[in-house]
CSV table of C-alpha atoms and ligand atoms in Angstrom, one decimal:
chain,number,residue,atom,x,y,z
A,26,MET,CA,-128.5,107.6,-61.7
A,27,GLN,CA,-126.1,104.9,-62.9
A,28,THR,CA,-122.4,105.5,-63.7
A,29,LEU,CA,-120.7,102.7,-65.6
A,30,ASP,CA,-117.0,102.0,-66.0
A,31,THR,CA,-115.3,100.6,-69.1
A,32,PHE,CA,-116.6,97.1,-68.2
A,33,ASN,CA,-120.1,98.4,-67.6
A,34,ARG,CA,-119.7,97.9,-63.8
A,35,PRO,CA,-122.0,100.4,-62.0
A,36,LEU,CA,-120.5,102.7,-59.2
A,37,ARG,CA,-122.4,101.4,-56.1
A,38,ASP,CA,-120.2,101.0,-53.1
A,39,LEU,CA,-118.0,103.7,-51.5
A,40,ARG,CA,-115.5,102.6,-48.9
A,41,ILE,CA,-114.4,105.5,-46.7
A,42,SER,CA,-111.1,105.2,-44.9
A,43,VAL,CA,-111.3,107.7,-42.0
A,44,THR,CA,-107.8,107.1,-40.7
A,45,ASP,CA,-104.5,105.3,-41.6
A,46,ARG,CA,-103.8,104.4,-38.0
A,47,CYS,CA,-104.6,101.2,-36.2
A,48,ASN,CA,-103.9,99.7,-32.8
A,49,PHE,CA,-103.3,96.2,-34.3
A,50,ARG,CA,-100.4,95.1,-36.4
A,51,CYS,CA,-101.9,92.3,-38.5
A,52,THR,CA,-99.0,90.7,-40.4
A,53,TYR,CA,-101.0,90.5,-43.6
A,54,CYS,CA,-101.9,94.2,-43.6
A,55,MET,CA,-99.7,96.4,-41.3
A,56,PRO,CA,-96.6,94.4,-40.3
A,57,LYS,CA,-94.8,95.9,-37.3
A,58,GLU,CA,-91.5,95.9,-39.1
A,59,ILE,CA,-92.8,98.5,-41.5
A,60,PHE,CA,-95.5,100.2,-39.5
A,61,GLY,CA,-93.3,100.8,-36.4
A,62,PRO,CA,-93.0,103.8,-34.1
A,63,ASP,CA,-91.0,105.8,-36.7
A,64,TYR,CA,-93.6,105.3,-39.5
A,65,THR,CA,-95.0,108.6,-40.8
A,66,TYR,CA,-98.8,108.6,-40.4
A,67,LEU,CA,-101.1,111.3,-41.8
A,68,LYS,CA,-101.0,114.5,-39.8
A,69,LYS,CA,-104.3,115.9,-38.4
A,70,ASP,CA,-104.4,118.7,-41.0
A,71,GLU,CA,-103.8,116.1,-43.8
A,72,VAL,CA,-107.0,114.2,-42.9
A,73,VAL,CA,-110.3,115.2,-44.6
A,74,SER,CA,-112.9,116.6,-42.3
A,75,PHE,CA,-116.2,114.9,-41.6
A,76,GLU,CA,-118.1,117.7,-43.3
A,77,ASP,CA,-116.1,117.2,-46.5
A,78,ILE,CA,-116.5,113.4,-46.3
A,79,ALA,CA,-120.2,113.9,-46.0
A,80,ARG,CA,-120.2,116.4,-48.9
A,81,LEU,CA,-118.3,114.0,-51.1
A,82,ALA,CA,-120.6,111.1,-50.1
A,83,ARG,CA,-123.6,113.2,-51.3
A,84,VAL,CA,-122.0,113.6,-54.6
A,85,PHE,CA,-121.3,109.9,-54.9
A,86,VAL,CA,-124.9,109.1,-54.1
A,87,ASP,CA,-125.9,111.4,-57.0
A,88,LEU,CA,-123.7,109.2,-59.2
A,89,GLY,CA,-125.4,105.9,-58.1
A,90,VAL,CA,-123.7,105.0,-54.8
A,91,ASN,CA,-126.1,103.5,-52.3
A,92,LYS,CA,-123.8,101.7,-49.9
A,93,LEU,CA,-121.2,103.3,-47.6
A,94,ARG,CA,-118.6,101.4,-45.6
A,95,LEU,CA,-116.4,103.1,-42.9
A,96,THR,CA,-112.9,101.6,-42.7
A,97,GLY,CA,-109.4,102.6,-41.8
A,98,GLY,CA,-106.8,101.5,-40.5
A,99,GLU,CA,-109.1,101.0,-37.5
A,100,PRO,CA,-112.0,103.5,-38.0
A,101,LEU,CA,-112.7,103.8,-34.2
A,102,MET,CA,-109.2,105.4,-33.9
A,103,ARG,CA,-110.8,108.5,-35.4
A,104,ARG,CA,-112.3,110.5,-32.7
A,105,ASP,CA,-116.1,111.3,-32.6
A,106,ILE,CA,-116.8,109.0,-35.6
A,107,GLU,CA,-120.4,109.0,-34.5
A,108,ASN,CA,-120.7,112.5,-35.8
A,109,LEU,CA,-119.7,111.4,-39.2
A,110,ILE,CA,-122.1,108.4,-39.1
A,111,ASP,CA,-124.9,110.7,-38.2
A,112,MET,CA,-124.2,112.9,-41.2
A,113,LEU,CA,-123.9,109.9,-43.6
A,114,ALA,CA,-127.0,108.1,-42.2
A,115,ASN,CA,-129.1,111.2,-43.1
A,116,ILE,CA,-128.1,111.4,-46.7
A,117,PRO,CA,-131.1,110.4,-48.9
A,118,GLY,CA,-130.3,107.5,-51.1
A,119,VAL,CA,-127.9,105.8,-48.6
A,120,ASP,CA,-129.5,102.3,-48.3
A,121,ASP,CA,-126.6,100.8,-46.3
A,122,LEU,CA,-124.1,102.2,-43.8
A,123,ALA,CA,-121.6,99.6,-42.5
A,124,LEU,CA,-118.4,99.7,-40.4
A,125,THR,CA,-115.5,97.3,-40.4
A,126,THR,CA,-113.7,97.2,-37.0
A,127,ASN,CA,-111.2,95.0,-35.2
A,128,GLY,CA,-113.6,95.1,-32.2
A,129,SER,CA,-111.0,96.2,-29.8
A,130,PHE,CA,-112.8,99.1,-28.3
A,131,SER,CA,-115.2,99.2,-25.3
A,132,PRO,CA,-118.4,97.3,-26.2
A,133,LYS,CA,-120.2,100.4,-24.7
A,134,ARG,CA,-119.4,102.2,-27.9
A,135,VAL,CA,-121.7,99.9,-29.9
A,136,ARG,CA,-124.7,101.8,-28.5
A,137,SER,CA,-123.5,105.2,-29.6
A,138,LEU,CA,-122.6,103.9,-33.1
A,139,LYS,CA,-126.1,102.4,-33.3
A,140,ASP,CA,-127.8,105.6,-32.1
A,141,ALA,CA,-125.8,107.6,-34.6
A,142,GLY,CA,-127.3,105.6,-37.4
A,143,LEU,CA,-124.9,102.7,-38.2
A,144,ARG,CA,-126.8,99.9,-39.9
A,145,ARG,CA,-124.3,97.0,-40.2
A,146,MET,CA,-121.3,95.7,-38.2
A,147,THR,CA,-118.3,93.8,-39.6
A,148,VAL,CA,-115.6,92.6,-37.2
A,149,SER,CA,-112.2,91.3,-38.2
A,150,LEU,CA,-111.1,88.2,-36.1
A,151,ASP,CA,-108.6,85.6,-37.3
A,152,ALA,CA,-108.7,83.0,-34.5
A,153,LEU,CA,-110.5,82.0,-31.3
A,154,ASP,CA,-107.5,81.2,-29.3
A,155,ASP,CA,-105.1,83.9,-28.0
A,156,PRO,CA,-101.8,82.4,-29.2
A,157,THR,CA,-103.0,82.1,-32.8
A,158,PHE,CA,-104.7,85.5,-32.7
A,159,LYS,CA,-101.5,87.1,-31.4
A,160,VAL,CA,-99.5,85.6,-34.3
A,161,MET,CA,-102.0,87.1,-36.8
A,162,ASN,CA,-102.4,90.6,-35.2
A,163,ASP,CA,-99.0,90.8,-33.6
A,164,VAL,CA,-100.3,92.7,-30.5
A,165,ASP,CA,-101.2,91.1,-27.2
A,166,PHE,CA,-105.0,91.6,-27.4
A,167,PRO,CA,-107.4,89.0,-25.9
A,168,VAL,CA,-109.9,87.3,-28.2
A,169,GLU,CA,-112.5,87.5,-25.4
A,170,LYS,CA,-112.6,91.3,-25.8
A,171,VAL,CA,-113.4,91.1,-29.5
A,172,LEU,CA,-116.1,88.5,-28.7
A,173,GLU,CA,-117.6,90.9,-26.2
A,174,TRP,CA,-117.8,93.5,-29.0
A,175,ILE,CA,-119.6,91.0,-31.2
A,176,ASP,CA,-122.0,90.0,-28.5
A,177,ALA,CA,-122.8,93.7,-27.7
A,178,SER,CA,-123.4,94.2,-31.4
A,179,ALA,CA,-125.8,91.3,-31.6
A,180,GLU,CA,-127.7,92.6,-28.5
A,181,LEU,CA,-128.2,95.9,-30.3
A,182,ASP,CA,-129.6,94.2,-33.4
A,183,PHE,CA,-126.6,94.2,-35.5
A,184,GLN,CA,-127.6,90.6,-36.3
A,185,PRO,CA,-126.0,88.8,-38.1
A,186,VAL,CA,-122.6,90.3,-37.5
A,187,LYS,CA,-120.2,89.5,-40.3
A,188,VAL,CA,-116.9,88.2,-39.0
A,189,ASN,CA,-113.9,88.5,-41.4
A,190,MET,CA,-111.2,85.9,-41.0
A,191,VAL,CA,-108.0,86.1,-43.1
A,192,VAL,CA,-106.6,82.6,-43.4
A,193,LYS,CA,-102.8,82.1,-43.8
A,194,ARG,CA,-101.3,78.6,-44.4
A,195,GLY,CA,-99.4,77.3,-41.5
A,196,VAL,CA,-100.7,80.0,-39.2
A,197,ASN,CA,-104.4,79.8,-38.6
A,198,GLU,CA,-106.1,77.3,-40.9
A,199,HIS,CA,-106.6,75.1,-37.8
A,200,SER,CA,-108.9,77.8,-36.5
A,201,ILE,CA,-111.3,77.6,-39.4
A,202,LEU,CA,-113.6,74.9,-37.9
A,203,PRO,CA,-113.6,76.3,-34.3
A,204,MET,CA,-114.5,79.7,-35.8
A,205,ALA,CA,-117.2,78.2,-38.0
A,206,ARG,CA,-118.7,76.2,-35.1
A,207,TYR,CA,-118.7,79.3,-32.8
A,208,PHE,CA,-120.3,81.8,-35.1
A,209,LYS,CA,-122.7,79.2,-36.6
A,210,GLU,CA,-124.1,78.6,-33.1
A,211,ARG,CA,-124.6,82.3,-32.7
A,212,GLY,CA,-126.2,83.0,-36.1
A,213,HIS,CA,-123.3,85.2,-37.3
A,214,ILE,CA,-121.8,85.0,-40.8
A,215,LEU,CA,-118.2,84.0,-40.8
A,216,ARG,CA,-116.3,85.0,-44.0
A,217,LEU,CA,-113.1,83.2,-44.8
A,218,ILE,CA,-110.7,85.4,-46.7
A,219,GLU,CA,-107.9,84.2,-48.9
A,220,TYR,CA,-104.6,85.8,-47.9
A,221,MET,CA,-103.9,88.6,-50.5
A,222,ASP,CA,-100.9,90.4,-52.0
A,223,VAL,CA,-102.3,93.8,-50.8
A,224,GLY,CA,-99.8,96.7,-50.6
A,225,ASN,CA,-96.1,96.0,-50.6
A,226,SER,CA,-95.3,95.1,-47.0
A,227,ASN,CA,-96.7,91.6,-46.0
A,228,GLY,CA,-94.2,89.4,-47.9
A,229,TRP,CA,-97.0,87.7,-49.7
A,230,ARG,CA,-96.4,84.3,-51.3
A,231,LEU,CA,-98.9,82.2,-53.2
A,232,ASP,CA,-97.8,79.2,-51.1
A,233,ASP,CA,-99.2,80.8,-48.0
A,234,VAL,CA,-102.7,81.0,-49.6
A,235,VAL,CA,-105.3,78.5,-48.4
A,236,SER,CA,-107.6,78.4,-51.4
A,237,ALA,CA,-111.4,78.8,-51.3
A,238,LYS,CA,-111.7,75.2,-52.5
A,239,GLU,CA,-109.6,73.9,-49.6
A,240,MET,CA,-111.5,76.0,-47.1
A,241,VAL,CA,-114.9,74.8,-48.2
A,242,GLU,CA,-113.6,71.1,-48.2
A,243,HIS,CA,-112.3,71.7,-44.7
A,244,VAL,CA,-115.5,73.0,-43.3
A,245,ASN,CA,-117.5,70.4,-45.2
A,246,THR,CA,-115.7,67.6,-43.2
A,247,GLU,CA,-117.8,68.5,-40.2
A,248,LEU,CA,-120.4,71.2,-41.2
A,249,PRO,CA,-121.8,70.3,-44.6
A,250,LEU,CA,-122.3,73.3,-46.9
A,251,GLU,CA,-124.2,74.0,-50.1
A,252,ALA,CA,-123.6,76.9,-52.5
A,253,SER,CA,-126.1,79.8,-52.2
A,254,ASP,CA,-127.0,82.6,-54.6
A,255,PRO,CA,-125.5,86.0,-54.1
A,256,ASN,CA,-127.7,88.6,-52.4
A,257,TYR,CA,-126.9,91.2,-55.1
A,258,GLN,CA,-124.6,91.9,-58.1
A,259,GLY,CA,-121.1,92.7,-56.9
A,260,GLU,CA,-121.4,90.9,-53.6
A,261,VAL,CA,-117.8,90.3,-52.5
A,262,ALA,CA,-118.2,87.0,-50.7
A,263,ARG,CA,-119.4,83.7,-52.2
A,264,ARG,CA,-122.3,82.5,-50.1
A,265,TYR,CA,-122.7,79.0,-48.7
A,266,ARG,CA,-125.5,77.7,-46.5
A,267,TYR,CA,-125.1,75.1,-43.8
A,268,LYS,CA,-127.1,72.1,-45.0
A,269,ASP,CA,-128.7,71.8,-41.6
A,270,GLY,CA,-130.3,75.2,-42.3
A,271,SER,CA,-128.6,77.0,-39.4
A,272,GLY,CA,-127.1,79.9,-41.2
A,273,GLU,CA,-124.4,80.7,-43.7
A,274,LEU,CA,-120.7,81.2,-44.3
A,275,GLY,CA,-118.9,83.3,-46.9
A,276,ILE,CA,-115.7,82.9,-48.8
A,277,ILE,CA,-113.8,85.9,-50.2
A,278,ALA,CA,-111.5,84.4,-52.8
A,279,SER,CA,-109.6,87.3,-54.5
A,280,VAL,CA,-106.7,85.0,-55.4
A,281,THR,CA,-108.3,81.8,-56.8
A,282,GLN,CA,-111.8,82.9,-57.7
A,283,ALA,CA,-111.4,86.6,-58.8
A,284,PHE,CA,-114.6,88.6,-58.7
A,285,CYS,CA,-113.5,91.7,-60.6
A,286,VAL,CA,-116.2,91.1,-63.3
A,287,ASP,CA,-118.8,92.9,-61.2
A,288,CYS,CA,-116.8,94.9,-58.8
A,289,THR,CA,-118.8,98.1,-57.9
A,290,ARG,CA,-116.4,99.4,-55.3
A,291,ILE,CA,-114.4,102.6,-55.0
A,292,ARG,CA,-112.3,103.7,-52.1
A,293,LEU,CA,-111.6,107.1,-50.5
A,294,SER,CA,-108.5,107.4,-48.4
A,295,ALA,CA,-108.4,109.5,-45.2
A,296,ASP,CA,-106.4,112.2,-47.1
A,297,GLY,CA,-109.0,112.5,-49.8
A,298,LYS,CA,-107.6,110.4,-52.6
A,299,LEU,CA,-109.8,108.1,-54.7
A,300,TYR,CA,-108.7,104.6,-55.5
A,301,THR,CA,-110.6,102.5,-58.1
A,302,CYS,CA,-109.1,99.2,-56.9
A,303,LEU,CA,-107.8,97.6,-53.7
A,304,PHE,CA,-104.6,96.9,-55.6
A,305,ALA,CA,-104.3,100.4,-57.1
A,306,THR,CA,-100.9,102.0,-57.6
A,307,LYS,CA,-102.2,105.6,-57.8
A,308,GLY,CA,-105.0,107.7,-56.4
A,309,HIS,CA,-107.0,110.7,-57.7
A,310,ASP,CA,-106.7,113.7,-55.4
A,311,LEU,CA,-110.2,115.0,-54.5
A,312,ARG,CA,-109.0,116.9,-51.6
A,313,ALA,CA,-107.0,119.2,-53.8
A,314,LEU,CA,-110.2,119.9,-55.7
A,315,LEU,CA,-112.0,120.6,-52.5
A,316,GLN,CA,-109.2,123.0,-51.4
A,317,ASP,CA,-109.4,124.8,-54.8
A,318,GLY,CA,-113.0,125.5,-54.1
A,319,ALA,CA,-114.6,123.2,-56.6
A,320,ASN,CA,-118.4,123.1,-56.5
A,321,ASP,CA,-120.5,120.0,-56.3
A,322,ASP,CA,-121.0,119.9,-60.1
A,323,GLU,CA,-117.3,120.0,-60.7
A,324,MET,CA,-116.7,117.3,-58.0
A,325,ARG,CA,-119.4,115.2,-59.7
A,326,GLN,CA,-117.8,115.7,-63.1
A,327,ALA,CA,-114.4,114.7,-61.8
A,328,ILE,CA,-115.6,111.6,-60.0
A,329,GLN,CA,-117.7,110.6,-63.0
A,330,THR,CA,-114.6,110.9,-65.3
A,331,ILE,CA,-112.5,108.8,-62.9
A,332,TRP,CA,-115.1,106.0,-62.8
A,333,THR,CA,-116.1,106.0,-66.5
A,334,GLN,CA,-112.4,105.5,-67.4
A,335,ARG,CA,-111.9,102.8,-64.8
A,336,ASN,CA,-110.6,99.4,-66.2
A,337,ASP,CA,-109.2,97.7,-63.0
A,338,ARG,CA,-109.3,94.0,-62.8
A,339,TYR,CA,-106.2,93.2,-60.8
A,340,SER,CA,-107.2,89.9,-59.4
A,341,GLU,CA,-108.1,88.5,-62.8
A,342,ILE,CA,-104.7,89.4,-64.2
A,343,ARG,CA,-102.6,89.0,-61.0
A,344,ALA,CA,-100.5,86.2,-62.5
A,345,GLU,CA,-99.6,88.3,-65.6
A,346,ASN,CA,-99.1,91.5,-63.5
A,347,THR,CA,-95.5,92.8,-64.2
A,348,SER,CA,-95.9,96.3,-62.8
A,349,GLU,CA,-93.1,97.3,-60.5
A,350,LYS,CA,-95.1,100.2,-59.2
A,351,PRO,CA,-95.8,100.0,-55.5
A,352,LYS,CA,-99.4,99.3,-54.6
A,353,ILE,CA,-101.3,101.4,-52.1
A,354,GLU,CA,-101.3,99.9,-48.6
A,355,MET,CA,-104.6,98.2,-47.6
A,356,SER,CA,-104.3,100.0,-44.2
A,357,PHE,CA,-104.4,103.3,-46.1
A,358,ILE,CA,-107.6,102.6,-48.0
A,359,GLY,CA,-109.4,99.8,-46.0
A,360,GLY,CA,-110.1,96.3,-47.3
B,17,SF4,S1,-109.0,93.4,-57.6
B,17,SF4,FE1,-109.8,95.5,-57.9
B,17,SF4,S2,-111.2,95.4,-59.5
B,17,SF4,FE2,-110.9,93.3,-58.8
B,17,SF4,S3,-112.5,93.0,-57.3
B,17,SF4,FE3,-110.7,93.8,-56.2
B,17,SF4,S4,-111.0,96.0,-56.1
B,17,SF4,FE4,-112.4,95.2,-57.7
């Protein structure tokens, strides 16, 4: 089944945020000043159950989704997530089941995630040295621990691990080459991400963005790159191969090289709202439908209507965007 939006983009990729909580306070996503001890997070009874998430995922697969990604906040903050992974991994039609984590939990957890059916691991890491890492994540957490998580993932055949690095001018662009060298040597895929105006809390300025062009030129000074074809339509990162044949690097350039034209992603928040864009200002409440006893056909109809009316292309029109409406926070719907 194929479900197309108003730009003929197929619904393919469901990102499931299982919690709005995180143990980091990355300044570009969840700055401490806003997400402090008094911040109101979702209560337990406001969060969608694993059973309902799995039920919704089956409906999405009926509509053409074949790729699921678990996000947060920090998804491992949600207890017993292995139970959800087991449910999702057993849905016929799910070709890909990935998780994005900050790698801060015990590396022993990697085994249970693998055994539950997780297929791919993405880890967020913005620097290799503790002082820079601390400036980016604003909690005193050692880089070494995250590297242990990545190593444990590689040992359990999550190879290559994708490592997401947000680059902010004047903060961590000096870490680009050390990160590229480190993960190139280990066969992992580093993805350099342009700093984005997600949500309303990170004080985003265009001046703080290091563009994709600059990042490629920077890496090229030491590790020559050549452009590579996408793996599939709608792939978020632009792929580059190291000319010496030893692997690849990705660039996610939402600001300077928008990729809305073939965006196949939809996001489900932990409280059961559907968002058709990372920069959305409103969600569609599926949880209310669930609570009203809607059957699968009614859920399918509702989701189909939402997607077929979708016309999001925020990154393409960012400069012209005059909406004052607050955007949903990235920590609430995942990246
Ligand atoms: S800005 Fe929105 S429409 Fe464009 S690629 Fe990102 S999520 Fe998709």
